[in-house]
Structures are given as C-alpha cells and as structure tokens.
PDB file of N, CA and C in Angstrom:
ATOM      1  N   MET A   9     -23.695  -7.052   8.067  1.00  0.00           N
ATOM      2  CA  MET A   9     -24.069  -7.777   7.659  1.00  0.00           C
ATOM      3  C   MET A   9     -22.132  -8.351   7.647  1.00  0.00           C
ATOM      4  N   SER A  10     -22.423 -10.019   8.281  1.00  0.00           N
ATOM      5  CA  SER A  10     -21.001 -10.727   7.939  1.00  0.00           C
ATOM      6  C   SER A  10     -21.259 -11.167   5.778  1.00  0.00           C
ATOM      7  N   LYS A  11     -20.003 -11.884   5.539  1.00  0.00           N
ATOM      8  CA  LYS A  11     -20.055 -12.698   4.691  1.00  0.00           C
ATOM      9  C   LYS A  11     -18.697 -14.381   5.404  1.00  0.00           C
ATOM     10  N   THR A  12     -19.616 -14.974   4.721  1.00  0.00           N
ATOM     11  CA  THR A  12     -18.667 -16.798   5.386  1.00  0.00           C
ATOM     12  C   THR A  12     -17.714 -16.796   4.327  1.00  0.00           C
ATOM     13  N   ILE A  13     -16.303 -17.317   4.192  1.00  0.00           N
ATOM     14  CA  ILE A  13     -15.249 -17.477   2.779  1.00  0.00           C
ATOM     15  C   ILE A  13     -15.100 -18.544   4.018  1.00  0.00           C
ATOM     16  N   THR A  14     -14.155 -19.240   2.900  1.00  0.00           N
ATOM     17  CA  THR A  14     -13.663 -20.852   2.338  1.00  0.00           C
ATOM     18  C   THR A  14     -12.398 -20.313   2.515  1.00  0.00           C
ATOM     19  N   LEU A  15     -11.463 -20.988   3.372  1.00  0.00           N
ATOM     20  CA  LEU A  15     -10.286 -20.761   3.480  1.00  0.00           C
ATOM     21  C   LEU A  15      -8.925 -21.890   3.075  1.00  0.00           C
ATOM     22  N   ARG A  16      -8.324 -22.249   2.412  1.00  0.00           N
ATOM     23  CA  ARG A  16      -8.220 -24.104   2.288  1.00  0.00           C
ATOM     24  C   ARG A  16      -6.930 -23.319   2.245  1.00  0.00           C
ATOM     25  N   VAL A  17      -5.960 -23.330   3.718  1.00  0.00           N
ATOM     26  CA  VAL A  17      -3.995 -23.166   4.007  1.00  0.00           C
ATOM     27  C   VAL A  17      -4.048 -24.744   4.027  1.00  0.00           C
ATOM     28  N   ASN A  18      -2.429 -25.246   4.222  1.00  0.00           N
ATOM     29  CA  ASN A  18      -2.041 -25.815   3.932  1.00  0.00           C
ATOM     30  C   ASN A  18      -1.998 -26.800   5.226  1.00  0.00           C
ATOM     31  N   ASP A  19      -1.830 -27.849   5.883  1.00  0.00           N
ATOM     32  CA  ASP A  19      -1.467 -28.284   7.177  1.00  0.00           C
ATOM     33  C   ASP A  19      -0.635 -26.886   8.361  1.00  0.00           C
ATOM     34  N   ASP A  20       0.530 -27.074   8.066  1.00  0.00           N
ATOM     35  CA  ASP A  20       1.643 -26.190   8.226  1.00  0.00           C
ATOM     36  C   ASP A  20       1.003 -24.527   8.992  1.00  0.00           C
ATOM     37  N   VAL A  21       0.406 -24.184   7.908  1.00  0.00           N
ATOM     38  CA  VAL A  21      -0.199 -23.250   7.955  1.00  0.00           C
ATOM     39  C   VAL A  21      -1.072 -22.741   9.143  1.00  0.00           C
ATOM     40  N   TYR A  22      -1.300 -23.923   8.549  1.00  0.00           N
ATOM     41  CA  TYR A  22      -3.565 -24.322   9.287  1.00  0.00           C
ATOM     42  C   TYR A  22      -2.362 -23.621  11.408  1.00  0.00           C
ATOM     43  N   GLN A  23      -1.924 -24.560  11.889  1.00  0.00           N
ATOM     44  CA  GLN A  23      -0.627 -24.956  13.263  1.00  0.00           C
ATOM     45  C   GLN A  23      -0.883 -23.287  13.343  1.00  0.00           C
ATOM     46  N   MET A  24      -0.137 -22.518  12.246  1.00  0.00           N
ATOM     47  CA  MET A  24       0.894 -21.227  12.710  1.00  0.00           C
ATOM     48  C   MET A  24      -0.249 -20.768  13.142  1.00  0.00           C
ATOM     49  N   ILE A  25      -1.845 -20.603  12.681  1.00  0.00           N
ATOM     50  CA  ILE A  25      -2.775 -19.979  12.793  1.00  0.00           C
ATOM     51  C   ILE A  25      -3.711 -20.470  14.755  1.00  0.00           C
ATOM     52  N   LYS A  26      -3.097 -21.878  14.282  1.00  0.00           N
ATOM     53  CA  LYS A  26      -4.242 -21.687  15.291  1.00  0.00           C
ATOM     54  C   LYS A  26      -3.516 -21.339  16.602  1.00  0.00           C
ATOM     55  N   THR A  27      -1.885 -21.726  16.841  1.00  0.00           N
ATOM     56  CA  THR A  27      -1.440 -21.778  17.346  1.00  0.00           C
ATOM     57  C   THR A  27      -1.260 -20.071  18.542  1.00  0.00           C
ATOM     58  N   ALA A  28      -1.664 -19.061  17.307  1.00  0.00           N
ATOM     59  CA  ALA A  28      -1.473 -17.539  16.776  1.00  0.00           C
ATOM     60  C   ALA A  28      -3.110 -17.451  17.454  1.00  0.00           C
ATOM     61  N   ALA A  29      -3.966 -18.250  17.709  1.00  0.00           N
ATOM     62  CA  ALA A  29      -4.886 -18.219  18.026  1.00  0.00           C
ATOM     63  C   ALA A  29      -5.216 -18.581  18.692  1.00  0.00           C
ATOM     64  N   ASP A  30      -4.542 -19.420  19.407  1.00  0.00           N
ATOM     65  CA  ASP A  30      -5.216 -19.372  20.931  1.00  0.00           C
ATOM     66  C   ASP A  30      -3.950 -19.349  21.821  1.00  0.00           C
ATOM     67  N   GLY A  31      -3.303 -19.045  21.213  1.00  0.00           N
ATOM     68  CA  GLY A  31      -2.528 -17.762  22.245  1.00  0.00           C
ATOM     69  C   GLY A  31      -3.594 -16.278  22.410  1.00  0.00           C
ATOM     70  N   GLN A  32      -3.655 -16.234  21.752  1.00  0.00           N
ATOM     71  CA  GLN A  32      -4.764 -14.327  21.839  1.00  0.00           C
ATOM     72  C   GLN A  32      -6.807 -15.286  22.506  1.00  0.00           C
ATOM     73  N   ARG A  33      -6.058 -16.022  22.719  1.00  0.00           N
ATOM     74  CA  ARG A  33      -7.701 -16.740  23.469  1.00  0.00           C
ATOM     75  C   ARG A  33      -9.549 -15.989  22.216  1.00  0.00           C
ATOM     76  N   ARG A  34      -8.766 -16.349  20.919  1.00  0.00           N
ATOM     77  CA  ARG A  34      -9.806 -15.827  19.924  1.00  0.00           C
ATOM     78  C   ARG A  34     -10.173 -18.110  19.442  1.00  0.00           C
ATOM     79  N   ASN A  35     -10.981 -17.197  18.598  1.00  0.00           N
ATOM     80  CA  ASN A  35     -11.209 -18.530  17.872  1.00  0.00           C
ATOM     81  C   ASN A  35     -10.922 -18.676  16.122  1.00  0.00           C
ATOM     82  N   LEU A  36     -11.158 -19.430  15.362  1.00  0.00           N
ATOM     83  CA  LEU A  36     -10.192 -19.251  14.231  1.00  0.00           C
ATOM     84  C   LEU A  36     -10.453 -18.155  13.662  1.00  0.00           C
ATOM     85  N   SER A  37     -11.459 -17.804  13.674  1.00  0.00           N
ATOM     86  CA  SER A  37     -12.163 -16.617  12.525  1.00  0.00           C
ATOM     87  C   SER A  37     -12.215 -15.700  12.808  1.00  0.00           C
ATOM     88  N   ASN A  38     -11.803 -15.188  14.527  1.00  0.00           N
ATOM     89  CA  ASN A  38     -11.793 -13.871  15.400  1.00  0.00           C
ATOM     90  C   ASN A  38     -10.982 -13.702  14.927  1.00  0.00           C
ATOM     91  N   PHE A  39      -9.674 -14.541  15.306  1.00  0.00           N
ATOM     92  CA  PHE A  39      -7.807 -14.300  15.282  1.00  0.00           C
ATOM     93  C   PHE A  39      -7.215 -14.051  13.720  1.00  0.00           C
ATOM     94  N   ILE A  40      -8.722 -14.862  12.053  1.00  0.00           N
ATOM     95  CA  ILE A  40      -7.835 -14.694  11.041  1.00  0.00           C
ATOM     96  C   ILE A  40      -8.404 -13.401  10.920  1.00  0.00           C
ATOM     97  N   GLU A  41     -10.288 -12.818  11.084  1.00  0.00           N
ATOM     98  CA  GLU A  41     -10.594 -11.666  11.336  1.00  0.00           C
ATOM     99  C   GLU A  41      -9.126 -10.315  11.020  1.00  0.00           C
ATOM    100  N   PHE A  42      -8.767 -10.683  12.918  1.00  0.00           N
ATOM    101  CA  PHE A  42      -8.063  -9.637  13.808  1.00  0.00           C
ATOM    102  C   PHE A  42      -6.657  -9.257  12.651  1.00  0.00           C
ATOM    103  N   ALA A  43      -6.034 -10.643  12.330  1.00  0.00           N
ATOM    104  CA  ALA A  43      -4.893 -10.837  11.924  1.00  0.00           C
ATOM    105  C   ALA A  43      -5.360  -9.776  10.387  1.00  0.00           C
ATOM    106  N   THR A  44      -6.453  -9.776  10.267  1.00  0.00           N
ATOM    107  CA  THR A  44      -6.449  -9.483   8.665  1.00  0.00           C
ATOM    108  C   THR A  44      -6.643  -8.305   8.613  1.00  0.00           C
ATOM    109  N   LEU A  45      -7.408  -7.708   9.157  1.00  0.00           N
ATOM    110  CA  LEU A  45      -7.187  -6.287   9.599  1.00  0.00           C
ATOM    111  C   LEU A  45      -5.829  -5.303  10.223  1.00  0.00           C
ATOM    112  N   GLN A  46      -5.080  -5.760  11.328  1.00  0.00           N
ATOM    113  CA  GLN A  46      -4.085  -5.293  11.365  1.00  0.00           C
ATOM    114  C   GLN A  46      -3.342  -5.585  10.260  1.00  0.00           C
ATOM    115  N   TYR A  47      -2.928  -6.627   9.997  1.00  0.00           N
ATOM    116  CA  TYR A  47      -2.222  -6.043   8.513  1.00  0.00           C
ATOM    117  C   TYR A  47      -2.981  -4.615   7.267  1.00  0.00           C
ATOM    118  N   LEU A  48      -4.162  -4.944   7.360  1.00  0.00           N
ATOM    119  CA  LEU A  48      -4.247  -4.272   5.941  1.00  0.00           C
ATOM    120  C   LEU A  48      -3.536  -2.922   6.428  1.00  0.00           C
ATOM    121  N   THR A  49      -3.875  -2.701   8.016  1.00  0.00           N
ATOM    122  CA  THR A  49      -4.184  -1.380   9.208  1.00  0.00           C
ATOM    123  C   THR A  49      -3.190  -0.687   8.740  1.00  0.00           C
ATOM    124  N   SER A  50      -1.860  -2.378   8.420  1.00  0.00           N
ATOM    125  CA  SER A  50      -0.216  -1.329   8.812  1.00  0.00           C
ATOM    126  C   SER A  50       0.248  -1.176   7.250  1.00  0.00           C
ATOM    127  N   ALA A  51       0.010  -2.228   6.955  1.00  0.00           N
ATOM    128  CA  ALA A  51       0.551  -2.147   5.672  1.00  0.00           C
ATOM    129  C   ALA A  51       0.210  -1.316   4.472  1.00  0.00           C
ATOM    130  N   THR A  52      -0.599  -0.684   5.093  1.00  0.00           N
ATOM    131  CA  THR A  52      -1.418  -0.256   4.442  1.00  0.00           C
ATOM    132  C   THR A  52      -1.833   1.487   4.472  1.00  0.00           C
ATOM    133  N   TYR A  53      -0.920   1.933   5.397  1.00  0.00           N
ATOM    134  CA  TYR A  53      -1.747   3.504   5.730  1.00  0.00           C
ATOM    135  C   TYR A  53      -0.210   3.650   6.365  1.00  0.00           C
ATOM    136  N   VAL A  54      -0.398   5.056   6.068  1.00  0.00           N
ATOM    137  CA  VAL A  54       0.608   5.574   7.357  1.00  0.00           C
ATOM    138  C   VAL A  54       0.633   6.657   8.478  1.00  0.00           C
ATOM    139  N   ASP A  55       1.967   6.483   9.264  1.00  0.00           N
ATOM    140  CA  ASP A  55       1.023   6.993  10.408  1.00  0.00           C
ATOM    141  C   ASP A  55       1.464   8.689  10.452  1.00  0.00           C
ATOM    142  N   ASP A  56       1.162   9.067  11.477  1.00  0.00           N
ATOM    143  CA  ASP A  56       1.750  11.191  10.854  1.00  0.00           C
ATOM    144  C   ASP A  56       2.759  11.236  11.017  1.00  0.00           C
ATOM    145  N   ALA A  57       3.899  10.348  11.576  1.00  0.00           N
ATOM    146  CA  ALA A  57       4.539  10.612  11.957  1.00  0.00           C
ATOM    147  C   ALA A  57       5.974  10.923  10.519  1.00  0.00           C
ATOM    148  N   GLU A  58       5.190   9.241   9.597  1.00  0.00           N
ATOM    149  CA  GLU A  58       5.572   8.471   8.592  1.00  0.00           C
ATOM    150  C   GLU A  58       5.455   9.321   7.018  1.00  0.00           C
ATOM    151  N   MET A  59       4.560  10.604   7.503  1.00  0.00           N
ATOM    152  CA  MET A  59       3.609  10.780   6.405  1.00  0.00           C
ATOM    153  C   MET A  59       3.950  12.523   6.781  1.00  0.00           C
ATOM    154  N   GLU A  60       4.532  12.768   7.512  1.00  0.00           N
ATOM    155  CA  GLU A  60       5.273  14.499   7.897  1.00  0.00           C
ATOM    156  C   GLU A  60       6.730  13.806   6.671  1.00  0.00           C
ATOM    157  N   LEU A  61       7.032  13.005   6.729  1.00  0.00           N
ATOM    158  CA  LEU A  61       8.203  12.673   6.337  1.00  0.00           C
ATOM    159  C   LEU A  61       7.806  12.916   5.163  1.00  0.00           C
ATOM    160  N   ILE A  62       7.448  11.511   4.659  1.00  0.00           N
ATOM    161  CA  ILE A  62       7.347  12.123   3.036  1.00  0.00           C
ATOM    162  C   ILE A  62       6.778  13.250   2.580  1.00  0.00           C
ATOM    163  N   LEU A  63       5.973  14.652   3.480  1.00  0.00           N
ATOM    164  CA  LEU A  63       5.546  15.054   2.157  1.00  0.00           C
ATOM    165  C   LEU A  63       7.008  16.365   2.631  1.00  0.00           C
ATOM    166  N   ASN A  64       7.458  16.172   4.062  1.00  0.00           N
ATOM    167  CA  ASN A  64       8.654  16.727   3.963  1.00  0.00           C
ATOM    168  C   ASN A  64       9.740  16.914   2.946  1.00  0.00           C
ATOM    169  N   ASP A  65       9.941  15.411   1.949  1.00  0.00           N
ATOM    170  CA  ASP A  65      10.814  15.618   1.396  1.00  0.00           C
ATOM    171  C   ASP A  65       9.816  15.517   0.227  1.00  0.00           C
ATOM    172  N   ALA A  66      11.103  17.512  -0.639  1.00  0.00           N
ATOM    173  CA  ALA A  66      10.071  17.643  -1.657  1.00  0.00           C
ATOM    174  C   ALA A  66      10.958  16.618  -3.385  1.00  0.00           C
ATOM    175  N   GLU A  67      11.569  16.781  -2.730  1.00  0.00           N
ATOM    176  CA  GLU A  67      11.860  15.708  -4.588  1.00  0.00           C
ATOM    177  C   GLU A  67      11.072  14.820  -4.443  1.00  0.00           C
ATOM    178  N   LEU A  68      10.622  13.745  -4.017  1.00  0.00           N
ATOM    179  CA  LEU A  68       9.806  12.685  -3.727  1.00  0.00           C
ATOM    180  C   LEU A  68       8.233  13.902  -4.611  1.00  0.00           C
ATOM    181  N   VAL A  69       8.057  14.177  -3.580  1.00  0.00           N
ATOM    182  CA  VAL A  69       5.825  14.673  -3.671  1.00  0.00           C
ATOM    183  C   VAL A  69       6.167  15.220  -4.795  1.00  0.00           C
ATOM    184  N   ALA A  70       7.261  16.690  -5.143  1.00  0.00           N
ATOM    185  CA  ALA A  70       7.652  16.377  -7.309  1.00  0.00           C
ATOM    186  C   ALA A  70       7.647  15.506  -8.173  1.00  0.00           C
ATOM    187  N   ASN A  71       7.969  14.015  -7.342  1.00  0.00           N
ATOM    188  CA  ASN A  71       8.028  13.073  -8.305  1.00  0.00           C
ATOM    189  C   ASN A  71       6.045  11.931  -8.452  1.00  0.00           C
ATOM    190  N   LEU A  72       6.285  12.739  -7.096  1.00  0.00           N
ATOM    191  CA  LEU A  72       5.157  11.818  -7.232  1.00  0.00           C
ATOM    192  C   LEU A  72       3.846  12.618  -8.099  1.00  0.00           C
ATOM    193  N   ARG A  73       3.346  14.344  -8.247  1.00  0.00           N
ATOM    194  CA  ARG A  73       2.852  14.681  -8.990  1.00  0.00           C
ATOM    195  C   ARG A  73       2.759  15.229 -10.426  1.00  0.00           C
ATOM    196  N   GLN A  74       5.249  14.407 -10.119  1.00  0.00           N
ATOM    197  CA  GLN A  74       4.441  13.697 -11.538  1.00  0.00           C
ATOM    198  C   GLN A  74       4.004  12.847 -11.968  1.00  0.00           C
ATOM    199  N   GLY A  75       4.086  11.587 -11.691  1.00  0.00           N
ATOM    200  CA  GLY A  75       3.796  10.454 -11.412  1.00  0.00           C
ATOM    201  C   GLY A  75       2.726  10.741 -11.929  1.00  0.00           C
ATOM    202  N   LEU A  76       1.513  11.077 -11.569  1.00  0.00           N
ATOM    203  CA  LEU A  76      -0.066  11.413 -11.360  1.00  0.00           C
ATOM    204  C   LEU A  76      -0.093  12.125 -12.772  1.00  0.00           C
ATOM    205  N   GLU A  77       0.573  13.130 -12.745  1.00  0.00           N
ATOM    206  CA  GLU A  77       0.584  13.960 -14.002  1.00  0.00           C
ATOM    207  C   GLU A  77       0.610  12.748 -15.656  1.00  0.00           C
ATOM    208  N   ASP A  78       1.933  11.747 -15.531  1.00  0.00           N
ATOM    209  CA  ASP A  78       1.793  11.376 -16.524  1.00  0.00           C
ATOM    210  C   ASP A  78       1.050  10.537 -16.089  1.00  0.00           C
ATOM    211  N   ILE A  79       0.536   9.686 -15.475  1.00  0.00           N
ATOM    212  CA  ILE A  79      -0.674   8.527 -15.525  1.00  0.00           C
ATOM    213  C   ILE A  79      -2.335   9.488 -15.939  1.00  0.00           C
ATOM    214  N   LYS A  80      -2.277  10.715 -16.018  1.00  0.00           N
ATOM    215  CA  LYS A  80      -3.558  11.279 -15.837  1.00  0.00           C
ATOM    216  C   LYS A  80      -3.471  11.917 -17.793  1.00  0.00           C
ATOM    217  N   LYS A  81      -2.592  11.332 -18.257  1.00  0.00           N
ATOM    218  CA  LYS A  81      -2.050  12.158 -20.247  1.00  0.00           C
ATOM    219  C   LYS A  81      -1.973  10.884 -20.869  1.00  0.00           C
ATOM    220  N   SER A  82      -2.075   9.504 -20.025  1.00  0.00           N
ATOM    221  CA  SER A  82      -1.480   7.616 -20.175  1.00  0.00           C
ATOM    222  C   SER A  82      -0.014   8.106 -20.781  1.00  0.00           C
ATOM    223  N   ASP A  83       0.578   9.015 -20.455  1.00  0.00           N
ATOM    224  CA  ASP A  83       1.618   9.174 -20.619  1.00  0.00           C
ATOM    225  C   ASP A  83       2.483   7.952 -19.543  1.00  0.00           C
ATOM    226  N   TYR A  84       2.832   6.515 -19.477  1.00  0.00           N
ATOM    227  CA  TYR A  84       3.596   6.040 -18.386  1.00  0.00           C
ATOM    228  C   TYR A  84       3.774   4.638 -19.492  1.00  0.00           C
ATOM    229  N   THR A  85       4.534   3.744 -18.567  1.00  0.00           N
ATOM    230  CA  THR A  85       4.379   2.594 -19.423  1.00  0.00           C
ATOM    231  C   THR A  85       4.508   1.119 -18.530  1.00  0.00           C
ATOM    232  N   VAL A  86       4.158   0.448 -18.553  1.00  0.00           N
ATOM    233  CA  VAL A  86       4.322  -0.596 -18.042  1.00  0.00           C
ATOM    234  C   VAL A  86       5.350  -1.213 -17.833  1.00  0.00           C
ATOM    235  N   VAL A  87       5.742  -2.228 -16.470  1.00  0.00           N
ATOM    236  CA  VAL A  87       7.059  -2.519 -16.840  1.00  0.00           C
ATOM    237  C   VAL A  87       6.900  -3.496 -16.605  1.00  0.00           C
TER     238      VAL A  87
END
C-alpha cells in the first residue's frame, strides 16, 4: 500500500531535488523515496565491519550495558 504525503520546501531545495532526480532519470516522487531510504539505511544501521569494531571495544560495550541498566532502573538525567 502507498501513502501520499505533502512536502513543502523552498525553491532552492526544490531545484536541488529536481536536478538530482533528473540526473538519475527519476521522477520527483521516486527520487525522494529513494533518497529517504538511502539516508535511513546509511544513517541508522552499521555495516558488519563497523559492528565488529564496536563489539570489540570492551570499554564501549561495558558503558552501553551500564547505560541500559541505568535506563531500566530510571537512574538517569536528561540534559
């Protein structure tokens, strides 16, 4: 199922999106969907090599585990 959204951007941003879409021979809707998915998957997820680096950092893993425990106990301050 598809959803329709309304997106308001200024003229400069529109021209950037339009130019990028034209460069990839995509219509605006398809380009915005493509660009959004590209951003979300690259910004939200780490690749296997990066995850290995994270998991091999014992101090970082310990701090993350402690943070999770603190959250479970509501022992934190939002700054």
